[in-house]
């Protein structure tokens, strides 16, 4: 198993949206009992069968890099996080379905990770609309995941999920909405599990089967900065 090829997937979003609980569920297939704040970055690993059930099937490691979610525009904050943005193959954007601001901040997170946060606000807004052109030529596979679905009253779900569907459309990404305390949302054969597998397959294809080789076009290597803590790396 140690010799398996691997891909690096960032897990980005505001503090408190449930990134650590999500990563634990994805990698351990268990609910995280007492989640704590992530300082720096925590890494866990999921084993994924690429193109499962086909002649091309092959097993890979998916490294999930859970980056601490302190939102800030200060250069020191971004410099600390920037070390984790090197050689990324995919990005999972996580937001809290009960917190609209965490959804809006996904634009900030994505622009920062894609090295396009070149304006003071970090988010380009015109009359309340985000500029989709910022993501039009993006080559990094994206997946949008909304958490805490269980905390939205049935009468409000349609309104909330309609809003988040437009969010995923902006990123040209599929979306998954779930409750990280209930593994059934990612049960084998479910639509969410299919979307997740499809996303990981796409990440692997971009990493290993593009003619250009390892580096995804449009995602240059970034300078390394000091700071940040790599808390854990599990190969189970």
mmCIF file of C-alpha atoms in Angstrom:
data_model
loop_
_atom_site.group_PDB
_atom_site.id
_atom_site.type_symbol
_atom_site.label_atom_id
_atom_site.label_comp_id
_atom_site.label_asym_id
_atom_site.label_seq_id
_atom_site.Cartn_x
_atom_site.Cartn_y
_atom_site.Cartn_z
ATOM 1 C CA UNK A 1 0.000 0.000 0.000
ATOM 2 C CA UNK A 2 2.856 2.393 0.731
ATOM 3 C CA UNK A 3 3.819 2.366 -2.942
ATOM 4 C CA UNK A 4 0.442 3.589 -4.190
ATOM 5 C CA UNK A 5 0.344 6.720 -6.329
ATOM 6 C CA UNK A 6 -1.367 9.635 -4.672
ATOM 7 C CA UNK A 7 -3.113 12.936 -5.322
ATOM 8 C CA UNK A 8 -3.394 16.010 -3.127
ATOM 9 C CA UNK A 9 -6.836 17.512 -2.484
ATOM 10 C CA UNK A 10 -7.287 20.710 -0.463
ATOM 11 C CA UNK A 11 -10.293 20.981 1.872
ATOM 12 C CA UNK A 12 -11.072 24.685 2.259
ATOM 13 C CA UNK A 13 -13.714 26.738 4.060
ATOM 14 C CA UNK A 14 -14.376 28.898 7.093
ATOM 15 C CA UNK A 15 -13.705 27.761 10.644
ATOM 16 C CA UNK A 16 -16.608 25.851 12.118
ATOM 17 C CA UNK A 17 -18.170 24.611 8.874
ATOM 18 C CA UNK A 18 -17.223 21.005 9.653
ATOM 19 C CA UNK A 19 -14.158 20.353 7.489
ATOM 20 C CA UNK A 20 -12.460 18.117 10.068
ATOM 21 C CA UNK A 21 -15.658 16.124 10.619
ATOM 22 C CA UNK A 22 -16.053 15.742 6.875
ATOM 23 C CA UNK A 23 -12.471 14.574 6.327
ATOM 24 C CA UNK A 24 -12.756 12.073 9.180
ATOM 25 C CA UNK A 25 -15.976 10.700 7.695
ATOM 26 C CA UNK A 26 -14.424 10.447 4.228
ATOM 27 C CA UNK A 27 -11.244 8.734 5.409
ATOM 28 C CA UNK A 28 -12.348 6.656 8.383
ATOM 29 C CA UNK A 29 -16.033 6.138 7.525
ATOM 30 C CA UNK A 30 -16.782 7.180 11.090
ATOM 31 C CA UNK A 31 -18.325 10.184 12.793
ATOM 32 C CA UNK A 32 -15.781 12.412 14.541
ATOM 33 C CA UNK A 33 -16.893 12.540 18.164
ATOM 34 C CA UNK A 34 -15.084 15.620 19.444
ATOM 35 C CA UNK A 35 -13.848 17.791 16.567
ATOM 36 C CA UNK A 36 -11.289 20.440 17.468
ATOM 37 C CA UNK A 37 -10.087 23.575 15.699
ATOM 38 C CA UNK A 38 -7.492 22.901 13.037
ATOM 39 C CA UNK A 39 -4.303 24.905 13.463
ATOM 40 C CA UNK A 40 -2.207 25.032 10.312
ATOM 41 C CA UNK A 41 -3.156 21.919 8.388
ATOM 42 C CA UNK A 42 -4.181 18.350 9.148
ATOM 43 C CA UNK A 43 -3.742 15.607 6.560
ATOM 44 C CA UNK A 44 -5.642 12.351 6.366
ATOM 45 C CA UNK A 45 -5.769 9.733 3.619
ATOM 46 C CA UNK A 46 -8.549 7.933 1.792
ATOM 47 C CA UNK A 47 -7.985 4.879 -0.400
ATOM 48 C CA UNK A 48 -9.839 5.247 -3.696
ATOM 49 C CA UNK A 49 -10.349 2.784 -6.543
ATOM 50 C CA UNK A 50 -10.079 4.750 -9.776
ATOM 51 C CA UNK A 51 -12.645 3.659 -12.393
ATOM 52 C CA UNK A 52 -13.834 0.893 -10.115
ATOM 53 C CA UNK A 53 -15.241 -2.116 -11.914
ATOM 54 C CA UNK A 54 -13.538 -1.376 -15.235
ATOM 55 C CA UNK A 55 -10.365 -2.768 -16.838
ATOM 56 C CA UNK A 56 -8.667 0.548 -15.948
ATOM 57 C CA UNK A 57 -9.319 0.138 -12.228
ATOM 58 C CA UNK A 58 -6.380 1.119 -10.048
ATOM 59 C CA UNK A 59 -6.032 2.026 -6.373
ATOM 60 C CA UNK A 60 -4.750 5.443 -5.309
ATOM 61 C CA UNK A 61 -4.218 7.399 -2.121
ATOM 62 C CA UNK A 62 -6.288 10.571 -1.839
ATOM 63 C CA UNK A 63 -4.492 12.959 0.538
ATOM 64 C CA UNK A 64 -7.050 15.326 2.051
ATOM 65 C CA UNK A 65 -5.403 18.508 3.349
ATOM 66 C CA UNK A 66 -7.723 20.152 5.888
ATOM 67 C CA UNK A 67 -6.489 23.756 5.994
ATOM 68 C CA UNK A 68 -7.259 25.877 9.074
ATOM 69 C CA UNK A 69 -10.177 28.171 8.277
ATOM 70 C CA UNK A 70 -9.285 31.569 9.678
ATOM 71 C CA UNK A 71 -10.515 34.079 7.109
ATOM 72 C CA UNK A 72 -8.299 37.108 6.736
ATOM 73 C CA UNK A 73 -6.847 39.342 4.084
ATOM 74 C CA UNK A 74 -3.634 40.110 5.961
ATOM 75 C CA UNK A 75 -0.605 39.045 3.950
ATOM 76 C CA UNK A 76 0.831 37.206 6.964
ATOM 77 C CA UNK A 77 -2.258 34.989 7.219
ATOM 78 C CA UNK A 78 -2.179 34.140 3.530
ATOM 79 C CA UNK A 79 1.562 33.580 3.567
ATOM 80 C CA UNK A 80 1.160 31.032 6.341
ATOM 81 C CA UNK A 81 -1.481 29.115 4.390
ATOM 82 C CA UNK A 82 0.278 29.429 1.041
ATOM 83 C CA UNK A 83 2.738 26.664 1.921
ATOM 84 C CA UNK A 84 -0.164 24.188 1.749
ATOM 85 C CA UNK A 85 -1.222 25.294 -1.727
ATOM 86 C CA UNK A 86 1.726 23.766 -3.590
ATOM 87 C CA UNK A 87 1.149 21.070 -6.221
ATOM 88 C CA UNK A 88 -2.583 20.749 -5.624
ATOM 89 C CA UNK A 89 -4.589 18.335 -7.746
ATOM 90 C CA UNK A 90 -8.136 19.084 -6.530
ATOM 91 C CA UNK A 91 -10.099 21.302 -4.144
ATOM 92 C CA UNK A 92 -13.131 20.553 -1.966
ATOM 93 C CA UNK A 93 -14.899 23.767 -0.933
ATOM 94 C CA UNK A 94 -16.876 23.308 2.288
ATOM 95 C CA UNK A 95 -19.599 25.610 3.604
ATOM 96 C CA UNK A 96 -22.193 25.536 6.356
ATOM 97 C CA UNK A 97 -25.705 25.458 4.851
ATOM 98 C CA UNK A 98 -26.994 27.379 7.887
ATOM 99 C CA UNK A 99 -24.417 30.156 7.453
ATOM 100 C CA UNK A 100 -24.776 32.164 4.237
ATOM 101 C CA UNK A 101 -21.541 34.040 4.872
ATOM 102 C CA UNK A 102 -19.562 30.785 4.844
ATOM 103 C CA UNK A 103 -21.021 30.095 1.395
ATOM 104 C CA UNK A 104 -20.036 33.522 0.086
ATOM 105 C CA UNK A 105 -16.528 33.118 1.498
ATOM 106 C CA UNK A 106 -15.930 30.109 -0.747
ATOM 107 C CA UNK A 107 -15.144 32.593 -3.518
ATOM 108 C CA UNK A 108 -12.436 34.091 -1.332
ATOM 109 C CA UNK A 109 -11.001 30.679 -0.508
ATOM 110 C CA UNK A 110 -10.953 29.490 -4.096
ATOM 111 C CA UNK A 111 -9.358 32.663 -5.437
ATOM 112 C CA UNK A 112 -6.710 32.515 -2.739
ATOM 113 C CA UNK A 113 -5.856 28.868 -3.429
ATOM 114 C CA UNK A 114 -5.826 29.409 -7.186
ATOM 115 C CA UNK A 115 -3.378 32.297 -6.742
ATOM 116 C CA UNK A 116 -5.837 34.813 -8.189
ATOM 117 C CA UNK A 117 -6.639 36.840 -5.087
ATOM 118 C CA UNK A 118 -4.931 39.923 -6.459
ATOM 119 C CA UNK A 119 -7.433 42.563 -5.390
ATOM 120 C CA UNK A 120 -7.834 44.021 -1.863
ATOM 121 C CA UNK A 121 -11.309 42.594 -1.255
ATOM 122 C CA UNK A 122 -10.378 39.048 -2.218
ATOM 123 C CA UNK A 123 -13.782 38.726 -3.898
ATOM 124 C CA UNK A 124 -14.907 40.389 -7.109
ATOM 125 C CA UNK A 125 -18.507 41.520 -6.766
ATOM 126 C CA UNK A 126 -20.658 43.550 -9.166
ATOM 127 C CA UNK A 127 -24.154 44.394 -7.937
ATOM 128 C CA UNK A 128 -24.061 41.365 -5.710
ATOM 129 C CA UNK A 129 -22.967 38.966 -8.448
ATOM 130 C CA UNK A 130 -19.642 37.170 -8.452
ATOM 131 C CA UNK A 131 -17.520 37.269 -11.581
ATOM 132 C CA UNK A 132 -17.651 33.745 -12.969
ATOM 133 C CA UNK A 133 -14.867 34.578 -15.393
ATOM 134 C CA UNK A 134 -12.456 34.186 -12.471
ATOM 135 C CA UNK A 135 -13.055 30.435 -12.674
ATOM 136 C CA UNK A 136 -13.700 30.003 -16.401
ATOM 137 C CA UNK A 137 -10.208 28.732 -17.250
ATOM 138 C CA UNK A 138 -9.599 26.856 -14.016
ATOM 139 C CA UNK A 139 -8.067 23.414 -14.590
ATOM 140 C CA UNK A 140 -8.275 22.249 -10.968
ATOM 141 C CA UNK A 141 -11.267 19.957 -10.314
ATOM 142 C CA UNK A 142 -13.587 21.463 -7.700
ATOM 143 C CA UNK A 143 -16.303 19.956 -5.519
ATOM 144 C CA UNK A 144 -18.685 21.990 -3.321
ATOM 145 C CA UNK A 145 -19.912 20.340 -0.112
ATOM 146 C CA UNK A 146 -22.570 21.846 2.145
ATOM 147 C CA UNK A 147 -22.689 20.614 5.740
ATOM 148 C CA UNK A 148 -25.259 20.651 8.566
ATOM 149 C CA UNK A 149 -28.146 19.767 6.268
ATOM 150 C CA UNK A 150 -29.924 18.285 9.280
ATOM 151 C CA UNK A 151 -30.056 21.714 10.931
ATOM 152 C CA UNK A 152 -32.183 23.254 8.184
ATOM 153 C CA UNK A 153 -35.930 23.033 8.765
ATOM 154 C CA UNK A 154 -37.815 21.141 6.060
ATOM 155 C CA UNK A 155 -39.737 24.301 5.119
ATOM 156 C CA UNK A 156 -36.466 26.144 4.385
ATOM 157 C CA UNK A 157 -34.525 23.436 2.573
ATOM 158 C CA UNK A 158 -35.765 24.201 -0.930
ATOM 159 C CA UNK A 159 -34.821 27.875 -0.586
ATOM 160 C CA UNK A 160 -31.366 27.117 0.821
ATOM 161 C CA UNK A 161 -30.528 24.350 -1.638
ATOM 162 C CA UNK A 162 -31.637 26.481 -4.583
ATOM 163 C CA UNK A 163 -29.208 29.182 -3.472
ATOM 164 C CA UNK A 164 -26.321 26.757 -3.048
ATOM 165 C CA UNK A 165 -27.018 25.175 -6.440
ATOM 166 C CA UNK A 166 -26.169 28.520 -8.039
ATOM 167 C CA UNK A 167 -23.003 28.570 -5.938
ATOM 168 C CA UNK A 168 -21.860 25.233 -7.363
ATOM 169 C CA UNK A 169 -22.760 26.440 -10.853
ATOM 170 C CA UNK A 170 -20.462 29.447 -10.413
ATOM 171 C CA UNK A 171 -17.571 27.076 -9.746
ATOM 172 C CA UNK A 172 -18.598 24.699 -12.532
ATOM 173 C CA UNK A 173 -18.615 21.996 -9.869
ATOM 174 C CA UNK A 174 -20.906 19.281 -8.585
ATOM 175 C CA UNK A 175 -22.302 19.685 -5.100
ATOM 176 C CA UNK A 176 -22.979 17.397 -2.192
ATOM 177 C CA UNK A 177 -25.116 18.368 0.791
ATOM 178 C CA UNK A 178 -24.958 16.264 3.932
ATOM 179 C CA UNK A 179 -24.855 15.887 7.690
ATOM 180 C CA UNK A 180 -21.347 14.876 8.780
ATOM 181 C CA UNK A 181 -22.767 13.117 11.835
ATOM 182 C CA UNK A 182 -24.688 10.635 9.683
ATOM 183 C CA UNK A 183 -22.650 8.255 7.469
ATOM 184 C CA UNK A 184 -25.733 7.297 5.441
ATOM 185 C CA UNK A 185 -25.320 10.469 3.361
ATOM 186 C CA UNK A 186 -22.227 8.875 1.803
ATOM 187 C CA UNK A 187 -23.465 5.302 1.762
ATOM 188 C CA UNK A 188 -22.150 3.147 -1.084
ATOM 189 C CA UNK A 189 -24.325 3.478 -4.162
ATOM 190 C CA UNK A 190 -25.934 6.745 -3.056
ATOM 191 C CA UNK A 191 -25.925 9.763 -5.388
ATOM 192 C CA UNK A 192 -23.494 11.525 -3.056
ATOM 193 C CA UNK A 193 -21.088 8.579 -3.109
ATOM 194 C CA UNK A 194 -21.257 8.517 -6.914
ATOM 195 C CA UNK A 195 -20.509 12.261 -7.123
ATOM 196 C CA UNK A 196 -17.597 11.883 -4.717
ATOM 197 C CA UNK A 197 -16.125 8.955 -6.663
ATOM 198 C CA UNK A 198 -16.549 10.858 -9.919
ATOM 199 C CA UNK A 199 -14.719 13.861 -8.443
ATOM 200 C CA UNK A 200 -11.791 11.750 -7.222
ATOM 201 C CA UNK A 201 -11.604 10.008 -10.617
ATOM 202 C CA UNK A 202 -11.408 13.413 -12.296
ATOM 203 C CA UNK A 203 -8.643 14.553 -9.932
ATOM 204 C CA UNK A 204 -6.631 11.402 -10.698
ATOM 205 C CA UNK A 205 -7.161 11.787 -14.449
ATOM 206 C CA UNK A 206 -5.902 15.380 -14.338
ATOM 207 C CA UNK A 207 -2.887 14.364 -12.288
ATOM 208 C CA UNK A 208 -1.765 11.197 -14.061
ATOM 209 C CA UNK A 209 -3.300 11.085 -17.514
ATOM 210 C CA UNK A 210 -2.882 14.582 -18.921
ATOM 211 C CA UNK A 211 -0.348 14.830 -21.705
ATOM 212 C CA UNK A 212 1.408 17.659 -19.866
ATOM 213 C CA UNK A 213 2.354 15.341 -17.000
ATOM 214 C CA UNK A 214 2.236 16.038 -13.307
ATOM 215 C CA UNK A 215 1.621 19.778 -13.191
ATOM 216 C CA UNK A 216 -1.881 20.939 -13.985
ATOM 217 C CA UNK A 217 -1.858 23.744 -16.569
ATOM 218 C CA UNK A 218 -2.801 27.100 -15.103
ATOM 219 C CA UNK A 219 -1.625 26.204 -11.596
ATOM 220 C CA UNK A 220 1.993 27.361 -11.244
ATOM 221 C CA UNK A 221 4.209 26.305 -8.398
ATOM 222 C CA UNK A 222 4.031 28.778 -5.537
ATOM 223 C CA UNK A 223 6.804 30.072 -3.331
ATOM 224 C CA UNK A 224 7.122 28.358 0.003
ATOM 225 C CA UNK A 225 6.645 30.357 3.145
ATOM 226 C CA UNK A 226 7.450 29.577 6.740
ATOM 227 C CA UNK A 227 4.789 28.919 9.304
ATOM 228 C CA UNK A 228 1.905 26.484 9.509
ATOM 229 C CA UNK A 229 1.755 23.147 11.244
ATOM 230 C CA UNK A 230 1.243 19.798 9.606
ATOM 231 C CA UNK A 231 -0.557 18.007 12.372
ATOM 232 C CA UNK A 232 -1.099 14.469 11.192
ATOM 233 C CA UNK A 233 -0.678 12.067 8.336
ATOM 234 C CA UNK A 234 -2.535 8.771 8.531
ATOM 235 C CA UNK A 235 -2.164 5.813 6.215
ATOM 236 C CA UNK A 236 -4.679 3.275 7.456
#
